[in-house]
XYZ file of C-alpha atoms in Angstrom:
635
model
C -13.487 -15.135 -1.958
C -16.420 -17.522 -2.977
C -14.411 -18.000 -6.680
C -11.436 -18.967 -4.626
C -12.809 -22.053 -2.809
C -14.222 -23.855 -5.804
C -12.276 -26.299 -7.389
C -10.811 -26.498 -11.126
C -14.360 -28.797 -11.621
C -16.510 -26.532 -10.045
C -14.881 -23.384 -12.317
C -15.432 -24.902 -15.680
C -18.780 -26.389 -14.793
C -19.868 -22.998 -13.361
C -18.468 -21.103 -16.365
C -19.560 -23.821 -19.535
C -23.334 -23.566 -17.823
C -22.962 -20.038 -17.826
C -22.644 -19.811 -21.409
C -25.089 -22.201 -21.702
C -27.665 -20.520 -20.192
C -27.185 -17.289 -21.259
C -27.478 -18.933 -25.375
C -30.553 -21.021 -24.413
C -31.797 -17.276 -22.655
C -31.308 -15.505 -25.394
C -32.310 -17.841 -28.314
C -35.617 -18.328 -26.053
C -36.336 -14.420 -26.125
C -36.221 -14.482 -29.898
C -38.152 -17.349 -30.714
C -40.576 -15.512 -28.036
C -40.470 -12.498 -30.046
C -40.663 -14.347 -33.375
C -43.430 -16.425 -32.562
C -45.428 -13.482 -30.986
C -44.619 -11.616 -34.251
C -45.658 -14.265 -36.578
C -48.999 -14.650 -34.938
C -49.762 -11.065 -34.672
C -48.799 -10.432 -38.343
C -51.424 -13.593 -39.450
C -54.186 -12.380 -37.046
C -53.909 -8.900 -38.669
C -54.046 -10.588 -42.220
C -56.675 -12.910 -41.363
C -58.656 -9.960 -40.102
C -58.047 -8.281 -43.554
C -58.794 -10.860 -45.689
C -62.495 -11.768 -43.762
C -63.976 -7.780 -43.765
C -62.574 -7.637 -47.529
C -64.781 -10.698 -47.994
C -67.389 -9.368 -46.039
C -67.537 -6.173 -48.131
C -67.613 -8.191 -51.357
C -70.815 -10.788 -49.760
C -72.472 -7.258 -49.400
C -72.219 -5.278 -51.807
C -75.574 -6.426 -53.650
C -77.371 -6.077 -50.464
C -75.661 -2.181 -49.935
C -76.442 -2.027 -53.722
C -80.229 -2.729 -52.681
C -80.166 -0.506 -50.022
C -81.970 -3.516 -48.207
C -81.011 -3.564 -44.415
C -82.938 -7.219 -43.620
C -80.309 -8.849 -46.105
C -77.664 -7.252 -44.329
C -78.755 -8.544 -41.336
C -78.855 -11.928 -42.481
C -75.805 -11.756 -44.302
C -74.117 -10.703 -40.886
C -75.549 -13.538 -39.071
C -74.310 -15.966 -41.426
C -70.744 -14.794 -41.333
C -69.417 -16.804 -38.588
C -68.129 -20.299 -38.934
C -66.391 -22.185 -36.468
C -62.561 -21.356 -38.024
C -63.906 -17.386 -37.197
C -64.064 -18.308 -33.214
C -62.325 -15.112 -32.733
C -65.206 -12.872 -34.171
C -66.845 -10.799 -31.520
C -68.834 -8.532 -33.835
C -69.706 -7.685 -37.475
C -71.310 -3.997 -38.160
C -72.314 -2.209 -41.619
C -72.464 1.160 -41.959
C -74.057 3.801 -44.841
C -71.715 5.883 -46.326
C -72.107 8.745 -43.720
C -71.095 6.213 -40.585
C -74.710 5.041 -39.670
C -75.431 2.271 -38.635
C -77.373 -0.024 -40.673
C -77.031 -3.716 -39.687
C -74.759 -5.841 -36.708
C -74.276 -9.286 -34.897
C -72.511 -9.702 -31.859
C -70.862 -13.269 -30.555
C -72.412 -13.920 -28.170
C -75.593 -11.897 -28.354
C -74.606 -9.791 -25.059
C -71.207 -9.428 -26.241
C -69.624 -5.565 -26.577
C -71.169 -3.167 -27.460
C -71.888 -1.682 -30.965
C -70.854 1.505 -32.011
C -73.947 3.239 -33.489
C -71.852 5.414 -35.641
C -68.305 5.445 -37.132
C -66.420 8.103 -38.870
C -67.456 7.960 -42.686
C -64.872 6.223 -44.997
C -62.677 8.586 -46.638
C -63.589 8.798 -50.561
C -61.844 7.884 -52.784
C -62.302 4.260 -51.216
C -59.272 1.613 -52.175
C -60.786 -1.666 -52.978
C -57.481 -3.062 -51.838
C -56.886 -1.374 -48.910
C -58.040 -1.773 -45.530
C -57.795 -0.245 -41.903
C -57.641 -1.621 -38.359
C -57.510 -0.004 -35.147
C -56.613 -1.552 -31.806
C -59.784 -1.029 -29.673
C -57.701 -2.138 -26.149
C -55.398 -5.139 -25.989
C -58.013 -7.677 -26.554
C -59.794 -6.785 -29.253
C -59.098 -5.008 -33.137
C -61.554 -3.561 -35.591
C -61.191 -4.232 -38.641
C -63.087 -1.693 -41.385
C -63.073 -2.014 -45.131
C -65.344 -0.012 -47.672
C -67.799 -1.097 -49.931
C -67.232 -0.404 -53.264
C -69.521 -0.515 -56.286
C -68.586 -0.528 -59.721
C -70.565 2.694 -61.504
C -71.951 2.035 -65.263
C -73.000 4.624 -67.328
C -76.143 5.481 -68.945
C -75.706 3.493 -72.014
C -75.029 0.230 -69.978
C -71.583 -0.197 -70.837
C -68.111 -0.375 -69.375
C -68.194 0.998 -65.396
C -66.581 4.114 -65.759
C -66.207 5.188 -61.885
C -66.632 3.324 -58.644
C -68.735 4.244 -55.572
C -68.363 3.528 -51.710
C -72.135 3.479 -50.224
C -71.061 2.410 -46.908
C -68.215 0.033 -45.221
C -68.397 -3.205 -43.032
C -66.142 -3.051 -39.355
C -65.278 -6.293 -38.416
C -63.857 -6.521 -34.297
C -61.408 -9.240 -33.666
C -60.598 -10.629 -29.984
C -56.859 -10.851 -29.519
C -57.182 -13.315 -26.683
C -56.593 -16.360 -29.144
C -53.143 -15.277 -30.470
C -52.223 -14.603 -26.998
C -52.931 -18.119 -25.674
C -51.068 -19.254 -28.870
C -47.947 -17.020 -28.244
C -48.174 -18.404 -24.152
C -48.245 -22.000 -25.314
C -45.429 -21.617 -27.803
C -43.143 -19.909 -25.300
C -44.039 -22.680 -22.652
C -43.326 -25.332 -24.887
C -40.151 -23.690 -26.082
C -39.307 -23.204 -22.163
C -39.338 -26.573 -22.029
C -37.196 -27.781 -24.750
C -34.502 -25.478 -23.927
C -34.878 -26.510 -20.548
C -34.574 -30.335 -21.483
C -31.517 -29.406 -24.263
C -29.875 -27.310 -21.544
C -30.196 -30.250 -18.703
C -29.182 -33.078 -20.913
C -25.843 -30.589 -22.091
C -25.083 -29.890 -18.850
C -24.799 -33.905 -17.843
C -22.458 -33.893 -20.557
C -20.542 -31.239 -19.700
C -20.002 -32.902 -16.331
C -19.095 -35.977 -17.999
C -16.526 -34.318 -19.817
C -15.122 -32.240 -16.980
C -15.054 -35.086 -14.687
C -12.928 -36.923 -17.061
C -10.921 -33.855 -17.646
C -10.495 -32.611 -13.960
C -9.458 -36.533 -12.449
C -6.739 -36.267 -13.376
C -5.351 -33.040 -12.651
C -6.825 -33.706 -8.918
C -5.014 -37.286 -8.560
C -1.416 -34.839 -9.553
C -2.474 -32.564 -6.501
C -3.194 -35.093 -4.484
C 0.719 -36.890 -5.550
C 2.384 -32.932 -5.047
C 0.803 -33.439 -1.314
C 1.723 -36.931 -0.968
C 5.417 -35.589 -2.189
C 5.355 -32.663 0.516
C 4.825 -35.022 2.644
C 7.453 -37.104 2.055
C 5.483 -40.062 0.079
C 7.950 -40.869 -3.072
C 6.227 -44.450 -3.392
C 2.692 -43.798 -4.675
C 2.746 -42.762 -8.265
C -0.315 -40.961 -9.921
C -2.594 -43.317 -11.961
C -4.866 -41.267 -14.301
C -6.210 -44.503 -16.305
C -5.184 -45.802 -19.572
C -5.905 -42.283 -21.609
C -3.535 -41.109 -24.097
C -3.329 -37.360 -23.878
C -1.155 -34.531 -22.774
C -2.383 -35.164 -18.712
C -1.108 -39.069 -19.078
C 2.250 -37.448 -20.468
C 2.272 -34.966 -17.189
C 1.291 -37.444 -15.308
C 4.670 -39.832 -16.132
C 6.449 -36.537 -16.024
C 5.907 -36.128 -12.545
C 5.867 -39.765 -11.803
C 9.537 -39.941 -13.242
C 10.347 -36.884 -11.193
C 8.891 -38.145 -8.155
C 11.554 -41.215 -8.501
C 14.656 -39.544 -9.277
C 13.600 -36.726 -6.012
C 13.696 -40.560 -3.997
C 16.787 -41.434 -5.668
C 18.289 -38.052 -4.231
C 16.813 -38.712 -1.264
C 18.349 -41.691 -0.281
C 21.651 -40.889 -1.404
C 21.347 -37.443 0.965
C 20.237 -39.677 3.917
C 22.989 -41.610 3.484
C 25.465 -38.901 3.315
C 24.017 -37.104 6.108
C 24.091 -40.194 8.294
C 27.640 -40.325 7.386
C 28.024 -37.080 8.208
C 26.505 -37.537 11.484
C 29.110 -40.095 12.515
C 31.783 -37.607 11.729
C 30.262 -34.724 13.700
C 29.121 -37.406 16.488
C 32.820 -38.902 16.677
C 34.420 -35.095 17.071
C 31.672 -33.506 19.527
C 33.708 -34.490 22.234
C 36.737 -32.731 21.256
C 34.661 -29.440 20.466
C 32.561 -29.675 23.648
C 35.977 -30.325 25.702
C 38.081 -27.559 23.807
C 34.828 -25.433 23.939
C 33.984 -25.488 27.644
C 37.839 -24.940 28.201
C 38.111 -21.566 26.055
C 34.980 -20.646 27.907
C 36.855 -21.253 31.332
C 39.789 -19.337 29.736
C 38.010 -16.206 28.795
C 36.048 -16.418 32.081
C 39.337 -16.054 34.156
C 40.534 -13.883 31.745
C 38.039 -11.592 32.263
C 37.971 -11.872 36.257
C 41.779 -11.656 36.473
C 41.352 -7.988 34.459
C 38.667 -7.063 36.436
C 40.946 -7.931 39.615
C 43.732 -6.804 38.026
C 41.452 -2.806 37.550
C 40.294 -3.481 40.812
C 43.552 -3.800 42.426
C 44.931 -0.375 41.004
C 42.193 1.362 42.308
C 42.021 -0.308 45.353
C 44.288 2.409 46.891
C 41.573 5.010 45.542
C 38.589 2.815 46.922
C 40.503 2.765 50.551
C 40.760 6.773 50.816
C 37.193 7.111 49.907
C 36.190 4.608 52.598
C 39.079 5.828 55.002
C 37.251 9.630 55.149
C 33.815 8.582 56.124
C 35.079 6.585 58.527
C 37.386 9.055 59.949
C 34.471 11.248 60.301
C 32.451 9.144 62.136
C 35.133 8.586 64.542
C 35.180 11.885 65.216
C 32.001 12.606 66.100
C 31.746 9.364 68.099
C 34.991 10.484 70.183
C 33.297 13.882 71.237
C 29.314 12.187 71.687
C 30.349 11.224 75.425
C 30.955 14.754 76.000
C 28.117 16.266 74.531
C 26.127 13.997 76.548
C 27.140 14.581 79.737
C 26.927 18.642 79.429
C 23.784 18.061 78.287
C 22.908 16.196 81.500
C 24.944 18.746 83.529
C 22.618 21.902 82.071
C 19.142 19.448 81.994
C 20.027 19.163 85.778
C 21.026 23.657 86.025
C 17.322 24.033 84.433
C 15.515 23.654 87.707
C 17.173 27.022 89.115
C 15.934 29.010 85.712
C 12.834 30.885 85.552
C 9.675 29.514 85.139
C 8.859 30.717 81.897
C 12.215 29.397 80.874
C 11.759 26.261 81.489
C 8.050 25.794 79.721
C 9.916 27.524 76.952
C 12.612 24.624 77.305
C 10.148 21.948 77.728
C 8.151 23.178 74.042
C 11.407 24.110 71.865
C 13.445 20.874 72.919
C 11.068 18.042 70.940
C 10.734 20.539 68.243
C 14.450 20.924 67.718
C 14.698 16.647 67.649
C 12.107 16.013 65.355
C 13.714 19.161 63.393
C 16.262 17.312 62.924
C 20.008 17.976 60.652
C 19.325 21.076 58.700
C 21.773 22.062 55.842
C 24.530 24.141 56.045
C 23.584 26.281 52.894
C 24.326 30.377 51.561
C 20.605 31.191 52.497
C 21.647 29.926 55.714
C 24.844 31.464 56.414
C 23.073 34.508 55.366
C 20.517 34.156 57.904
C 23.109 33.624 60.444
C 25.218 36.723 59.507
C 22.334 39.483 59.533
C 20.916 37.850 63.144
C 24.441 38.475 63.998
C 24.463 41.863 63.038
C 20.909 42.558 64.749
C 21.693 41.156 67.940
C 24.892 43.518 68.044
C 23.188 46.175 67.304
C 20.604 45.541 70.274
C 23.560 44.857 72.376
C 23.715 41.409 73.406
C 25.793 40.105 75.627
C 27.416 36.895 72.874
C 26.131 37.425 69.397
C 28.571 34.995 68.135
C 27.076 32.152 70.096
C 23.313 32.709 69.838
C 23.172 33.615 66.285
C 23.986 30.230 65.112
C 21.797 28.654 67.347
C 18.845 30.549 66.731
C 19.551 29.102 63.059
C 20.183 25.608 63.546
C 17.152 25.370 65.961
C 14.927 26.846 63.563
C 14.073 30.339 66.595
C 14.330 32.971 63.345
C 10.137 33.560 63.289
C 11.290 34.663 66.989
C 14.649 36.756 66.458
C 13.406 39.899 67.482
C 11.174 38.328 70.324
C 12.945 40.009 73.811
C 11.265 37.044 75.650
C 13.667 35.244 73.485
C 16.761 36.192 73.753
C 15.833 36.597 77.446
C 15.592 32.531 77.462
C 18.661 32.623 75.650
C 20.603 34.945 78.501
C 20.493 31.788 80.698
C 23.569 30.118 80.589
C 21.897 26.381 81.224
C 19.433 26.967 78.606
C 22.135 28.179 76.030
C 24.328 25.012 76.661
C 21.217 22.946 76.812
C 20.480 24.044 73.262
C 23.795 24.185 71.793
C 24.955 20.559 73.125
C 22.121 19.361 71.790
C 22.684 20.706 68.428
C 25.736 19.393 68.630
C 24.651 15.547 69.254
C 22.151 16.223 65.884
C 24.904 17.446 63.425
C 26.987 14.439 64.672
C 24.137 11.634 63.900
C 23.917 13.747 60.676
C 27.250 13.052 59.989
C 27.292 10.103 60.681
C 24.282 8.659 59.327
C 25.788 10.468 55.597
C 29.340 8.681 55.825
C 27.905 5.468 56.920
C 25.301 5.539 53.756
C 28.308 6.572 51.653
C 30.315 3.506 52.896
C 27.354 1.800 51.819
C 27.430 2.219 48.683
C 30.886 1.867 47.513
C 30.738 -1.161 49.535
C 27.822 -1.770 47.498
C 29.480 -1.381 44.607
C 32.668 -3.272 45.256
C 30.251 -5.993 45.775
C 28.663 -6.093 42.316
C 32.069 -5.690 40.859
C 33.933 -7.692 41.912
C 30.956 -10.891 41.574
C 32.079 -13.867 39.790
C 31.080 -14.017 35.874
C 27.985 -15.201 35.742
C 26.053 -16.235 32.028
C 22.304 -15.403 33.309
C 20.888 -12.074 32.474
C 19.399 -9.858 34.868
C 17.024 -7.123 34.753
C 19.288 -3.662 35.621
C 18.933 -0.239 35.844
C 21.557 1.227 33.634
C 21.624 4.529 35.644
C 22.139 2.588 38.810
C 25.188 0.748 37.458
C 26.797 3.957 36.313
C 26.462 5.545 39.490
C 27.707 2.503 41.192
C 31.067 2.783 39.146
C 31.343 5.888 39.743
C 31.517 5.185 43.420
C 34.443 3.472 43.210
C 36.138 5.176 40.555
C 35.739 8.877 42.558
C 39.027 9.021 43.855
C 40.603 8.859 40.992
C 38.221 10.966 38.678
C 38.127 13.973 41.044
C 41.834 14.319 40.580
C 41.369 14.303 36.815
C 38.249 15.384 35.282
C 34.869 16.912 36.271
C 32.196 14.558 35.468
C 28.348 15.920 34.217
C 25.724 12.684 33.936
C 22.545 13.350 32.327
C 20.294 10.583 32.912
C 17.454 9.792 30.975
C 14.283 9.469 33.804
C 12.201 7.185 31.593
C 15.034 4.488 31.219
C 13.258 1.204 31.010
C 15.408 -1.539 32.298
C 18.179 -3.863 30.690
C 18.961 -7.478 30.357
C 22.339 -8.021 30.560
C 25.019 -9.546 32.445
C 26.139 -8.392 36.042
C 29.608 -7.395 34.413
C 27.852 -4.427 33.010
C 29.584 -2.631 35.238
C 32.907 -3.685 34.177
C 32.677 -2.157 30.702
C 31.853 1.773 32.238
C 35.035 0.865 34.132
C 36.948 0.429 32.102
C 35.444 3.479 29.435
C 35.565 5.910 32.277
C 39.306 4.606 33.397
C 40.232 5.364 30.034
C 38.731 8.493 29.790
C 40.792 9.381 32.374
C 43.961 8.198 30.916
C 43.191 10.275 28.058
C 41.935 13.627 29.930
C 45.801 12.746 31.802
C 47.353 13.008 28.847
C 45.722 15.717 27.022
C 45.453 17.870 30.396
C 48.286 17.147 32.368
C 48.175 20.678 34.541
C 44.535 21.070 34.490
C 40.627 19.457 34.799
C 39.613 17.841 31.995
C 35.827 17.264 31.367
C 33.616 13.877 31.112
C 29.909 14.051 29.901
C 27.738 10.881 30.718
C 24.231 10.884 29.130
C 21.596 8.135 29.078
C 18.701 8.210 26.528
C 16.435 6.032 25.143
C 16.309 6.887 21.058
C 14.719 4.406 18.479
C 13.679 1.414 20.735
C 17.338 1.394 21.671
C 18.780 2.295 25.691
C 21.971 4.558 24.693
C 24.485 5.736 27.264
C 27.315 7.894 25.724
C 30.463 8.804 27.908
C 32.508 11.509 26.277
C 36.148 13.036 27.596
C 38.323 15.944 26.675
C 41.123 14.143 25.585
C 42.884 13.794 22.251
C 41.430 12.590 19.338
C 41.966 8.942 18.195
C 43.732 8.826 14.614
C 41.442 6.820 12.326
C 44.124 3.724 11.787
C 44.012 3.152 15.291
C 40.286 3.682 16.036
C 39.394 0.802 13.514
C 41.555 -1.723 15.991
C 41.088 -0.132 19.017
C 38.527 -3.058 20.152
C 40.653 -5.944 18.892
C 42.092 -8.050 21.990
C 45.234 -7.156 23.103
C 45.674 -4.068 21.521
C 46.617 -1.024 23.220
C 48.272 2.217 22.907
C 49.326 2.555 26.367
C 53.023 2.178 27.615
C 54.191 -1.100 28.118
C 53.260 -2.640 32.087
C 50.207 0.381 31.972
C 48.085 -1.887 29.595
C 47.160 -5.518 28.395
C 45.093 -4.134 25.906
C 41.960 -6.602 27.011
C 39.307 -3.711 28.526
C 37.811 -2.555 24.927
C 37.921 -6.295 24.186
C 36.146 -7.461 27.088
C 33.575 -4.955 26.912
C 32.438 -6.003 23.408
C 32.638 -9.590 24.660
C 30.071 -8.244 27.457
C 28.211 -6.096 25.112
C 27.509 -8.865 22.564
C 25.988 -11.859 24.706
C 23.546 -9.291 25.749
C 22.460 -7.986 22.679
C 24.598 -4.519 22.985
C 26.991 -2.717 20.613
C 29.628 0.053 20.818
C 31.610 2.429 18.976
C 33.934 5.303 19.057
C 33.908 8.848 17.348
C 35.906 11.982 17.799
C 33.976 14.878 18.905
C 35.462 18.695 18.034
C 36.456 19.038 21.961
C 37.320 14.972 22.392
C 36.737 11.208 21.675
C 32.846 10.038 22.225
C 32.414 6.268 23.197
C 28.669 5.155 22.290
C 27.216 1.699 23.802
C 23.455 0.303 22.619
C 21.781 -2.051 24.524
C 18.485 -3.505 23.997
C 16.143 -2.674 26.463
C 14.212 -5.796 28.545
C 10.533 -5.846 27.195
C 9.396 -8.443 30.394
C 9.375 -5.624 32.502
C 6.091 -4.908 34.304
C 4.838 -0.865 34.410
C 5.287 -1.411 38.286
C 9.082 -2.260 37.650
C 9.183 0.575 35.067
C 8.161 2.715 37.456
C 10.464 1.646 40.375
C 13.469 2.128 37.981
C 12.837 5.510 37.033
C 12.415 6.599 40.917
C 15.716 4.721 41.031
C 16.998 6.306 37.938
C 16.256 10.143 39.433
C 18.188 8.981 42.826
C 21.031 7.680 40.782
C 21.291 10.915 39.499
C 20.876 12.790 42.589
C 24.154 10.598 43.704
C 25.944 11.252 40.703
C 25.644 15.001 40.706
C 27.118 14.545 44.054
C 30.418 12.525 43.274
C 30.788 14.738 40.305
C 31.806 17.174 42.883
């Protein structure tokens, strides 16, 4: 990371002073070691030399056996070029000591005895021992020539002792110090004075190669005026340099002549805008009412359809409202009997009647007609007067835990109490009815509503499910005549953005689907299969029939405008058309497939990622009461 900040200067600086100063560090660790072997290897021969001429000054004293001369001989051995002398010692030939000086006179110690010098003695030869790292001995025999008896030629030699000469080492350490401090410093100074150079050198180098980054920039930028000036040199940069320069004028060349065209360009596009905008905002008009008049067009075919299913509701609640009068005023006529009943009947009256209102409508189920059948049976069996008439009531008013109870159906023998009861089961089946036709007017109202809303280009958050469910509303009348429908809704659907004329493209599926179950199953109930899932970030909603299958030539066209394969004046071939038209501005696809038992129409829409979790949440509540709804028109 730290290599990749430094610049082309900084790189060959750091890696010429690299190489620099690894040379200098390894030429300085051998002159070390050659200097510091040179000056051991002339201490040791220094030392060799002096105790061989020691052992020569000596050898008529040894010869005299006379210890006082080798004591003055040993005092008299040091001269000022022998600084390094700490002690001189002779010894006889069995390692006694005879004679020794120290420098100074408290110096180290003597060794009183040494290991006798091996016979036969080489004049030539010497030995030295390192003592510790500051001092060496230094020990060299004395050797007499022999004569024999006649006084002739020596015939033999003989060692009658040896001199030990000790030698401090501090002095050829100070030398070896010095040397490596001075060489330090002239590497140091070489080192310093190459590295100036070298930034000379890559200053000179690197200039120019910085003033051509500095013109790529200046290019990027949009600068085609400043050329690069790297100086009067004449080398391979100053030809790259009127490289780029030349470049850098024929890119402003180009760059005019594109300005100019484009400017001309721009009057052209500027002088036919209009048109476009005019013929565009017209086409959009077009399709707009193209779109509404189909949708009107659907809308009108099934508004037949739409006014039975509205028509039966409100039949019902007719009904109901026709006989509520009635109810009302027996139940006033028996509330105004209860005064001549019992006592006990009439606390029992007083505690049942607010539990049977806040009971409420009850369903009308099997488990309930069971119920009803087997009190029936039980209260013929016990011989009661009207079985027919209390049985149910018992039901509806929720009196089973009491069935057998004879205090019971001894309330129940009063005729006041009984029509009490049963008018007033009466009034709560008919607000039950009522209330359920009313919310089922509701919602194909509802739905007619959001269908038949203008075409609008915002996008809205929607609940898929919802939409479906709406449709289905106002398509029941004619499905239930055709086809059974099964929806499986997905209860995690997140929401949609898309256009409210969502709802137009399951219209016109599901109309088709009908055609095609028509067709296929002209004596019988064909089957559609809704299903909503969310699979691979994508909200999918697949609507399948049991018609025939579509032949492959005609499934590749069967979403082109104005093609159809319907009879002519059934048709206009616009719905598949439309529906991709919807699908598309709100980021949806479809397709078709035949299935072994049918054709399969799949639509993908993406779902709306602005949703909060509390909307999330709101839709899928929505989602499981769509479903609720839908199981319902299915049947």
């Amino acid at each position: 990371m730290f290599a990749r900040r430094l610049t082309l200067c900084d790189k060959l600086l750091l890696t010429l002073a690299s190489l620099l100063v690894l040379e200098a560090g390894v030429r300085g660790l051998l002159d070390w070691a050659h200097a510091a072997q040179t000056q051991h290897e002339h201490f040791m021969c220094t030392g060799r030399n002096h105790v061989r001429n020691v052992a020569y000054s000596a050898r008529d004293a040894f010869a005299a056996r006379d210890c006082a001369e080798l004591q003055r001989v040993a005092e008299l051995l040091r001269t000022p070029e022998d600084g390094d002398l700490l002690y001189v010692a002779f010894y006889s030939a069995d390692g006694d000591l005879l004679a020794a000086k120290t420098w100074p006179d408290d110096g180290i110690p003597v060794p009183s005895r040494v290991e006798p010098v091996p016979e036969p003695a080489v004049e030539a030869g010497g030995a030295a021992s390192p003592l510790g790292v500051e001092h060496y001995a230094f020990l060299f025999p004395i050797v007499l020539p022999a004569r024999d008896k006649g006084g002739g030629r020596p015939s033999a030699k003989t060692s009658p002792g040896a001199v030990a000469a000790v030698r401090s080492y501090q002095e050829v350490r100070a030398k070896v110090a010095n040397e490596q401090v001075a060489g330090f410093l002239v590497t140091a100074t070489m080192l310093a004075v190459c590295l100036n150079v070298l930034l000379v050198f890559a200053r000179r180098l690197v200039r120019p190669v910085e003033e051509l980054v500095k013109g790529t920039r200046r290019l990027a930028a949009g600068d085609f005026g400043t050329p690069v000036d790297v100086g009067s040199r004449r080398d391979e940069l100053r030809t790259l340099a009127d490289s780029f320069n030349n470049m850098t004028e024929q890119l402003a060349n180009q760059r005019r002549q594109i300005l100019a065209h484009s400017q001309q360009l721009e009057q052209k596009v500027t002088e036919r805008t209009g048109e476009l905008v005019e013929a565009n905002d017209q086409l959009r008009q077009t399709q707009s009412e193209l779109i509404q008049s189909e949708k009107m067009r659907m809308l009108g075919q099934l508004a037949a359809g739409v006014a039975h299913e509205i028509n039966t509701p409100t039949g019902a609640i007719l009904n109901v409202a026709a006989d509520t009068c009635r109810h009302l005023q027996a139940i006033v006529d028996a509330a105004s009997r209860t005064g001549d009943l019992p006592r006990p009947t009439q606390e029992w009256l007083a505690e049942v009647v607010p539990k049977v209102l806040a009971r409420g409508l009850q369903p009308s189920d099997a488990a309930t007609r069971s119920r009803r059948r087997r009190i029936e049976r039980e209260l013929r069996q016990r011989g009661h007067a009207d079985p027919r008439r209390t049985a149910p009531l018992i039901v509806k008013c929720g009196l089973e835990e009491s069935e057998t109870d004879e205090a019971l159906l001894d309330h129940l023998s009063h005729e006041p109490a009984l029509a009490l009861l049963e008018h007033l089961e009466t009034l709560i089946s008919a607000a039950g009815i009522t209330r359920a036709s009313a919310e089922k007017i509701g919602r194909i109202v509802h739905a007619l509503r959001l269908y038949t809303r203008g075409n609008q280009d915002g996008l809205i958050e929607v609940n898929i499910n919802e939409t479906i469910d709406n449709t289905l509303a106002i398509l029941q009348n004619r499905i239930k005549q055709t086809a059974r429908v099964r929806t499986d809704y997905a209860r995690d659907l997140p929401p949609v953005r898309c256009g409210v004329d969502i709802a137009q493209v399951w219209t016109n599926l599901l109309n088709n689907a009908c055609d095609a179950v028509e067709e296929a199953h002209p004596d019988e109930m064909g089957r559609i299969s809704i299903v909503t899932a969310l699979e691979d970030g994508r909200v999918r909603i697949r609507i399948s029939n049991s018609g025939r299958p579509i032949p492959d030539e005609v499934r590749e066209k069967i979403f082109d405008p104005f093609f159809t394969t319907k009879s002519v004046g059934k048709g206009t071939g616009l719905g598949l058309g439309i529906c991709t038209g919807i699908l598309q501005r709100c980021g949806g696809t479809i397709r078709a497939w035949n299935d072994p038992d049918g054709v399969s129409f799949e639509v993908t829409l993406p779902p709306s990622t602005d949703a909060p979790a509390e909307e999330a949440a709101a839709v899928g509540a929505a989602a499981d009461g769509g479903a609720e709804n839908s199981g319902r028109l299915a049947e």
